[in-house]
């Protein structure tokens, strides 16, 4: 199935990728990309997925790699694997490895396919996050912001690109179990909102909007509910296409504290 889909996409991909690589003067032909594609479809797709984003924190189609800068670094990873991780070594010749790299590089051109937005700029995205987007009113990044929503310090390693996009453009589509918003009203009428941490028959543990961990006895509550809609605003209409691309570009660079 995945292979069929890849083959189907190939003509589009090759056409899209060709002008960019041709400009670089490496003399890369569609046949080279196709050879890489077939190797990818045989040996990589089961783990990395047809779009290269199936492993959380790794996005082969982003053109950005955590562990590689140059094409040569990529060849090394492909041949030697990444010791201590599930990324296996493979007995690929230099030529086969190079075709794989050509294919990975060509994927970058198609990585934006989920959104047809303009190319983003991480620097501008950081500014949008800190000002217009008001993201730090609810999120923490490094030492800045608050903890009303999930910490985004390492969002670029823990979530795939498509998940980050969905979080911004359709927040209620997928709320992770660990981010479930809960709203409770105590018997005395006090309203408490926060993120569910845990619950059992008698109690609910939540992180309230000030970042304080609370344990509430259900018997002390007038009502409580787990929200199906995210408190996170939908940014589809709040930010321009350019700003959204910028913010997404910034978020994928957030790989945790170094
Ligand atoms: C058995 C599963 C598996 C297979 C098969 C596999 N990979 Fe991986 N790969 C991984 C995992 C897991 C990681 C992440 C390792 C880490 O950094 O923790 C990874 C990481 C990578 C990275 C580094 C990404 C980065 O951001 O630095 C590259 C490049 C890569 N794989 C390419 C490939 C290619 C090309 C193939 C096919 C020849 C392949 N992988 C086959 C599991 C796999
Ligand atoms: C009113 C508070 C609020 C604001 C403002 C807000 N968020 Fe959120 N955000 C949340 C909450 C709560 C969640 C967890 C529920 C969910 O997944 O939708 C969340 C989830 C997310 C996620 C998914 C997290 C994960 O672990 O998968 C991302 C990414 C994100 N927000 C980014 C942003 C960015 C970027 C901005 C600014 C442009 C922003 N948020 C503004 C409250 C907010």
Tab-separated table of C-alpha atoms and ligand atoms in Angstrom:
chain	number	residue	atom	x	y	z
A	1	UNK	CA	0.000	0.000	0.000
A	2	UNK	CA	2.612	2.469	1.125
A	3	UNK	CA	4.737	1.588	-1.847
A	4	UNK	CA	1.840	2.153	-4.237
A	5	UNK	CA	1.254	5.511	-2.689
A	6	UNK	CA	4.891	6.419	-2.976
A	7	UNK	CA	5.000	5.416	-6.603
A	8	UNK	CA	1.910	7.433	-7.236
A	9	UNK	CA	3.513	10.463	-5.652
A	10	UNK	CA	6.772	9.973	-7.450
A	11	UNK	CA	5.987	11.814	-10.654
A	12	UNK	CA	4.809	14.852	-8.721
A	13	UNK	CA	7.740	14.624	-6.381
A	14	UNK	CA	10.327	14.358	-9.087
A	15	UNK	CA	8.922	17.306	-10.961
A	16	UNK	CA	8.853	19.365	-7.786
A	17	UNK	CA	12.299	18.351	-6.628
A	18	UNK	CA	14.108	18.563	-9.920
A	19	UNK	CA	14.498	22.313	-10.427
A	20	UNK	CA	15.925	22.789	-6.928
A	21	UNK	CA	18.494	20.029	-7.141
A	22	UNK	CA	19.377	20.831	-10.726
A	23	UNK	CA	20.259	24.368	-9.641
A	24	UNK	CA	22.742	22.951	-7.180
A	25	UNK	CA	24.502	21.428	-10.133
A	26	UNK	CA	24.911	17.946	-8.740
A	27	UNK	CA	23.493	16.485	-11.907
A	28	UNK	CA	20.826	14.576	-10.035
A	29	UNK	CA	18.311	12.893	-12.289
A	30	UNK	CA	14.792	11.649	-11.556
A	31	UNK	CA	16.197	8.142	-11.964
A	32	UNK	CA	18.574	8.770	-9.043
A	33	UNK	CA	15.713	9.898	-6.839
A	34	UNK	CA	13.740	6.863	-7.917
A	35	UNK	CA	16.559	4.503	-7.004
A	36	UNK	CA	16.686	6.076	-3.565
A	37	UNK	CA	12.944	5.801	-3.305
A	38	UNK	CA	12.947	2.078	-3.998
A	39	UNK	CA	15.602	1.444	-1.395
A	40	UNK	CA	13.678	3.615	1.047
A	41	UNK	CA	10.461	1.731	0.315
A	42	UNK	CA	12.197	-1.591	0.891
A	43	UNK	CA	14.290	-0.884	3.964
A	44	UNK	CA	13.200	2.284	5.727
A	45	UNK	CA	9.487	2.712	5.267
A	46	UNK	CA	8.424	0.208	7.915
A	47	UNK	CA	9.970	2.321	10.624
A	48	UNK	CA	10.000	5.827	9.173
A	49	UNK	CA	6.697	5.716	7.281
A	50	UNK	CA	5.813	6.903	3.766
A	51	UNK	CA	6.167	10.561	4.762
A	52	UNK	CA	9.323	10.064	6.809
A	53	UNK	CA	7.624	11.317	9.965
A	54	UNK	CA	6.440	8.112	11.617
A	55	UNK	CA	9.066	8.109	14.352
A	56	UNK	CA	8.297	10.719	16.933
A	57	UNK	CA	10.992	13.358	17.004
A	58	UNK	CA	12.460	12.327	13.649
A	59	UNK	CA	11.247	13.930	10.459
A	60	UNK	CA	13.226	12.729	7.474
A	61	UNK	CA	11.152	14.926	5.174
A	62	UNK	CA	11.868	18.158	7.026
A	63	UNK	CA	15.321	18.625	5.531
A	64	UNK	CA	16.524	19.050	9.133
A	65	UNK	CA	18.211	16.272	11.042
A	66	UNK	CA	19.042	16.062	14.693
A	67	UNK	CA	22.126	13.982	14.135
A	68	UNK	CA	23.299	15.025	10.695
A	69	UNK	CA	24.349	18.236	9.001
A	70	UNK	CA	25.985	17.148	5.771
A	71	UNK	CA	25.097	14.518	3.203
A	72	UNK	CA	28.136	12.641	4.413
A	73	UNK	CA	26.743	12.508	7.968
A	74	UNK	CA	23.571	10.999	6.510
A	75	UNK	CA	25.545	8.373	4.598
A	76	UNK	CA	27.299	7.441	7.859
A	77	UNK	CA	23.985	7.075	9.694
A	78	UNK	CA	22.507	4.961	6.907
A	79	UNK	CA	25.515	2.638	6.783
A	80	UNK	CA	26.398	2.470	10.476
A	81	UNK	CA	23.033	3.083	12.126
A	82	UNK	CA	22.817	4.982	15.400
A	83	UNK	CA	24.297	2.833	18.143
A	84	UNK	CA	22.132	2.546	21.219
A	85	UNK	CA	18.935	3.316	19.284
A	86	UNK	CA	16.542	1.345	17.087
A	87	UNK	CA	18.137	2.835	13.971
A	88	UNK	CA	19.948	-0.212	12.519
A	89	UNK	CA	23.155	-0.332	10.467
A	90	UNK	CA	22.735	-1.528	6.874
A	91	UNK	CA	25.175	-3.043	4.392
A	92	UNK	CA	24.559	-0.348	1.785
A	93	UNK	CA	27.242	0.538	-0.757
A	94	UNK	CA	28.306	4.187	-0.903
A	95	UNK	CA	26.304	4.476	-4.100
A	96	UNK	CA	23.123	3.068	-2.570
A	97	UNK	CA	23.528	5.261	0.498
A	98	UNK	CA	24.014	8.308	-1.690
A	99	UNK	CA	20.834	7.591	-3.636
A	100	UNK	CA	19.019	7.324	-0.308
A	101	UNK	CA	20.372	10.721	0.693
A	102	UNK	CA	19.248	12.167	-2.638
A	103	UNK	CA	15.809	10.777	-1.939
A	104	UNK	CA	15.709	12.152	1.631
A	105	UNK	CA	16.759	15.564	0.342
A	106	UNK	CA	14.066	15.414	-2.343
A	107	UNK	CA	11.455	14.657	0.332
A	108	UNK	CA	12.157	18.023	1.902
A	109	UNK	CA	10.562	19.673	-1.111
A	110	UNK	CA	7.366	17.742	-0.499
A	111	UNK	CA	7.349	18.019	3.291
A	112	UNK	CA	5.095	21.039	3.243
A	113	UNK	CA	2.445	19.093	1.365
A	114	UNK	CA	0.148	18.859	4.398
A	115	UNK	CA	-0.108	22.612	4.442
A	116	UNK	CA	0.333	24.607	1.313
A	117	UNK	CA	1.629	27.558	3.292
A	118	UNK	CA	4.672	29.638	2.398
A	119	UNK	CA	8.102	28.609	3.716
A	120	UNK	CA	8.534	29.540	7.343
A	121	UNK	CA	11.232	31.397	9.213
A	122	UNK	CA	11.987	30.139	12.731
A	123	UNK	CA	13.294	33.514	13.919
A	124	UNK	CA	10.101	35.294	12.928
A	125	UNK	CA	8.098	32.396	14.379
A	126	UNK	CA	9.734	32.898	17.771
A	127	UNK	CA	8.636	36.527	17.725
A	128	UNK	CA	5.042	35.555	16.849
A	129	UNK	CA	4.996	32.976	19.667
A	130	UNK	CA	6.205	35.553	22.180
A	131	UNK	CA	4.047	38.469	21.065
A	132	UNK	CA	1.045	38.256	18.747
A	133	UNK	CA	0.326	34.550	19.340
A	134	UNK	CA	0.416	35.012	23.135
A	135	UNK	CA	1.435	31.366	23.348
A	136	UNK	CA	3.460	31.971	26.526
A	137	UNK	CA	0.261	32.905	28.355
A	138	UNK	CA	-0.465	29.186	28.360
A	139	UNK	CA	2.778	27.432	27.491
A	140	UNK	CA	6.271	27.262	28.820
A	141	UNK	CA	9.296	27.297	26.523
A	142	UNK	CA	12.561	26.960	28.406
A	143	UNK	CA	12.378	29.301	31.369
A	144	UNK	CA	9.696	31.536	29.855
A	145	UNK	CA	5.930	31.339	29.994
A	146	UNK	CA	3.410	29.484	32.134
A	147	UNK	CA	2.224	25.924	32.539
A	148	UNK	CA	-1.515	26.253	31.915
A	149	UNK	CA	-0.937	24.183	28.756
A	150	UNK	CA	1.731	21.607	27.894
A	151	UNK	CA	5.398	22.557	28.080
A	152	UNK	CA	6.678	23.161	24.541
A	153	UNK	CA	10.394	23.185	25.360
A	154	UNK	CA	10.962	19.905	23.516
A	155	UNK	CA	7.897	19.819	21.271
A	156	UNK	CA	10.109	19.475	18.175
A	157	UNK	CA	11.482	16.158	19.425
A	158	UNK	CA	8.344	14.723	20.961
A	159	UNK	CA	5.873	15.507	18.197
A	160	UNK	CA	5.867	15.026	14.481
A	161	UNK	CA	5.474	17.973	12.148
A	162	UNK	CA	1.934	16.959	11.210
A	163	UNK	CA	0.955	16.765	14.900
A	164	UNK	CA	2.288	20.248	15.567
A	165	UNK	CA	0.335	21.551	12.581
A	166	UNK	CA	-2.863	19.927	13.822
A	167	UNK	CA	-2.338	21.354	17.306
A	168	UNK	CA	-2.367	24.857	15.836
A	169	UNK	CA	-4.930	24.530	13.069
A	170	UNK	CA	-7.438	22.195	14.686
A	171	UNK	CA	-6.613	21.960	18.392
A	172	UNK	CA	-9.590	19.849	19.390
A	173	UNK	CA	-8.965	17.236	16.688
A	174	UNK	CA	-6.438	15.405	18.799
A	175	UNK	CA	-5.973	16.039	22.479
A	176	UNK	CA	-3.341	13.767	23.933
A	177	UNK	CA	-4.464	11.807	26.991
A	178	UNK	CA	-1.749	13.511	29.029
A	179	UNK	CA	-3.038	16.954	28.005
A	180	UNK	CA	-6.697	16.385	28.829
A	181	UNK	CA	-8.271	19.577	30.072
A	182	UNK	CA	-10.486	19.200	33.130
A	183	UNK	CA	-12.912	21.667	34.627
A	184	UNK	CA	-14.298	21.253	38.108
A	185	UNK	CA	-16.644	23.197	40.364
A	186	UNK	CA	-16.210	22.728	44.113
A	187	UNK	CA	-19.222	22.464	46.418
A	188	UNK	CA	-18.614	26.077	47.519
A	189	UNK	CA	-18.775	27.216	43.881
A	190	UNK	CA	-15.018	27.685	43.321
A	191	UNK	CA	-14.129	26.921	39.711
A	192	UNK	CA	-10.933	25.014	39.054
A	193	UNK	CA	-9.534	24.458	35.563
A	194	UNK	CA	-6.419	22.602	34.615
A	195	UNK	CA	-4.893	19.531	33.035
A	196	UNK	CA	-5.757	16.050	34.183
A	197	UNK	CA	-2.792	14.214	35.657
A	198	UNK	CA	-4.454	11.165	37.080
A	199	UNK	CA	-7.685	10.006	38.628
A	200	UNK	CA	-9.040	7.114	40.634
A	201	UNK	CA	-12.435	6.300	42.081
A	202	UNK	CA	-12.287	8.984	44.762
A	203	UNK	CA	-9.842	11.659	43.604
A	204	UNK	CA	-8.689	13.672	40.617
A	205	UNK	CA	-5.131	14.919	40.315
A	206	UNK	CA	-4.691	17.927	38.136
A	207	UNK	CA	-2.269	20.688	37.354
A	208	UNK	CA	-4.223	23.902	37.747
A	209	UNK	CA	-3.827	26.887	35.463
A	210	UNK	CA	-1.205	28.369	37.793
A	211	UNK	CA	0.899	25.243	37.515
A	212	UNK	CA	0.023	23.993	40.984
A	213	UNK	CA	-0.560	20.277	41.412
A	214	UNK	CA	-3.886	19.614	43.128
A	215	UNK	CA	-5.621	16.547	44.357
A	216	UNK	CA	-9.397	16.947	44.621
A	217	UNK	CA	-11.833	14.632	46.331
A	218	UNK	CA	-14.641	13.925	43.926
A	219	UNK	CA	-17.017	13.981	46.898
A	220	UNK	CA	-16.086	17.648	47.477
A	221	UNK	CA	-16.969	18.634	43.932
A	222	UNK	CA	-20.332	19.782	42.723
A	223	UNK	CA	-19.377	18.734	39.208
A	224	UNK	CA	-16.395	17.993	37.041
A	225	UNK	CA	-15.896	17.274	33.390
A	226	UNK	CA	-13.127	16.333	31.019
A	227	UNK	CA	-13.340	18.668	28.075
A	228	UNK	CA	-13.423	17.364	24.548
A	229	UNK	CA	-12.672	20.755	23.137
A	230	UNK	CA	-9.252	22.216	23.665
A	231	UNK	CA	-8.873	25.483	25.581
A	232	UNK	CA	-6.223	26.253	23.006
A	233	UNK	CA	-7.482	28.815	20.467
A	234	UNK	CA	-7.608	27.741	16.838
A	235	UNK	CA	-4.963	29.824	15.109
A	236	UNK	CA	-6.141	29.173	11.579
A	237	UNK	CA	-7.831	32.562	11.340
A	238	UNK	CA	-5.879	34.332	14.074
A	239	UNK	CA	-2.537	34.217	12.299
A	240	UNK	CA	-1.707	34.766	8.645
A	241	UNK	CA	-0.495	31.875	6.477
A	242	UNK	CA	3.000	33.315	6.704
A	243	UNK	CA	2.866	33.623	10.484
A	244	UNK	CA	1.604	30.042	10.818
A	245	UNK	CA	4.485	28.744	8.708
A	246	UNK	CA	6.906	30.793	10.792
A	247	UNK	CA	5.492	29.494	14.081
A	248	UNK	CA	5.588	25.875	12.870
A	249	UNK	CA	9.184	26.327	11.675
A	250	UNK	CA	10.085	27.635	15.122
A	251	UNK	CA	8.307	24.874	17.037
A	252	UNK	CA	10.087	22.086	15.167
A	253	UNK	CA	13.425	23.579	16.293
A	254	UNK	CA	12.469	23.212	19.967
A	255	UNK	CA	14.327	20.077	20.951
A	256	UNK	CA	14.632	20.556	24.680
A	257	UNK	CA	17.144	22.249	26.905
A	258	UNK	CA	20.742	21.905	25.920
B	1	LIG	C1	14.037	-0.695	12.749
B	1	LIG	C2	13.551	0.670	12.513
B	1	LIG	C3	14.355	1.555	11.556
B	1	LIG	C4	14.725	1.278	10.262
B	1	LIG	C5	14.505	0.026	9.463
B	1	LIG	C6	15.361	2.500	9.784
B	1	LIG	N1	15.393	3.448	10.761
B	1	LIG	FE1	16.227	5.286	10.633
B	1	LIG	N2	15.853	5.622	12.575
B	1	LIG	C7	15.145	4.788	13.403
B	1	LIG	C8	15.044	5.380	14.728
B	1	LIG	C9	14.317	4.808	15.927
B	1	LIG	C10	15.729	6.615	14.658
B	1	LIG	C11	15.906	7.626	15.775
B	1	LIG	C12	17.147	7.311	16.563
B	1	LIG	C13	17.356	8.339	17.630
B	1	LIG	O1	17.919	9.381	17.325
B	1	LIG	O2	16.913	8.087	18.743
B	1	LIG	C14	16.225	6.727	13.283
B	1	LIG	C15	16.963	7.798	12.837
B	1	LIG	C16	17.314	7.991	11.507
B	1	LIG	C17	18.025	9.150	11.008
B	1	LIG	C18	18.522	10.336	11.826
B	1	LIG	C19	17.438	11.378	11.901
B	1	LIG	C20	17.915	12.664	12.524
B	1	LIG	O3	17.035	13.523	12.775
B	1	LIG	O4	19.118	12.850	12.742
B	1	LIG	C21	18.138	8.988	9.659
B	1	LIG	C22	18.778	9.953	8.683
B	1	LIG	C23	17.524	7.726	9.332
B	1	LIG	N3	17.050	7.150	10.486
B	1	LIG	C24	17.425	7.215	8.050
B	1	LIG	C25	17.013	5.932	7.763
B	1	LIG	C26	17.053	5.342	6.453
B	1	LIG	C27	17.455	6.078	5.186
B	1	LIG	C28	16.642	4.053	6.581
B	1	LIG	C29	16.579	2.982	5.520
B	1	LIG	C30	17.841	2.683	4.888
B	1	LIG	C31	16.324	3.838	7.985
B	1	LIG	N4	16.538	4.993	8.665
B	1	LIG	C32	15.858	2.649	8.500
B	1	LIG	C33	14.602	3.561	13.066
B	1	LIG	C34	14.780	2.908	11.865
B	2	LIG	C1	-5.531	29.771	26.182
B	2	LIG	C2	-4.359	28.964	26.378
B	2	LIG	C3	-3.516	28.591	25.160
B	2	LIG	C4	-2.939	29.443	24.236
B	2	LIG	C5	-3.027	30.963	24.133
B	2	LIG	C6	-2.144	28.601	23.364
B	2	LIG	N1	-2.265	27.290	23.735
B	2	LIG	FE1	-1.375	25.694	22.873
B	2	LIG	N2	-2.394	24.421	24.082
B	2	LIG	C7	-3.166	24.804	25.160
B	2	LIG	C8	-3.673	23.615	25.852
B	2	LIG	C9	-4.551	23.599	27.110
B	2	LIG	C10	-3.183	22.491	25.138
B	2	LIG	C11	-3.439	20.992	25.474
B	2	LIG	C12	-4.735	20.511	24.870
B	2	LIG	C13	-4.568	20.256	23.393
B	2	LIG	O1	-3.765	19.378	23.022
B	2	LIG	O2	-5.232	20.932	22.608
B	2	LIG	C14	-2.375	23.041	24.035
B	2	LIG	C15	-1.687	22.279	23.098
B	2	LIG	C16	-0.708	22.777	22.243
B	2	LIG	C17	0.168	21.969	21.436
B	2	LIG	C18	0.180	20.439	21.399
B	2	LIG	C19	1.008	19.978	22.562
B	2	LIG	C20	1.286	18.491	22.572
B	2	LIG	O3	1.851	18.042	23.595
B	2	LIG	O4	0.967	17.803	21.590
B	2	LIG	C21	0.985	22.826	20.734
B	2	LIG	C22	2.076	22.463	19.754
B	2	LIG	C23	0.597	24.161	21.100
B	2	LIG	N3	-0.427	24.096	22.027
B	2	LIG	C24	1.198	25.318	20.593
B	2	LIG	C25	0.726	26.607	20.842
B	2	LIG	C26	1.238	27.796	20.186
B	2	LIG	C27	2.400	27.813	19.200
B	2	LIG	C28	0.493	28.850	20.635
B	2	LIG	C29	0.569	30.303	20.196
B	2	LIG	C30	0.497	30.545	18.744
B	2	LIG	C31	-0.448	28.323	21.611
B	2	LIG	N4	-0.283	26.969	21.693
B	2	LIG	C32	-1.365	29.086	22.321
B	2	LIG	C33	-3.450	26.099	25.538
B	2	LIG	C34	-3.091	27.238	24.826
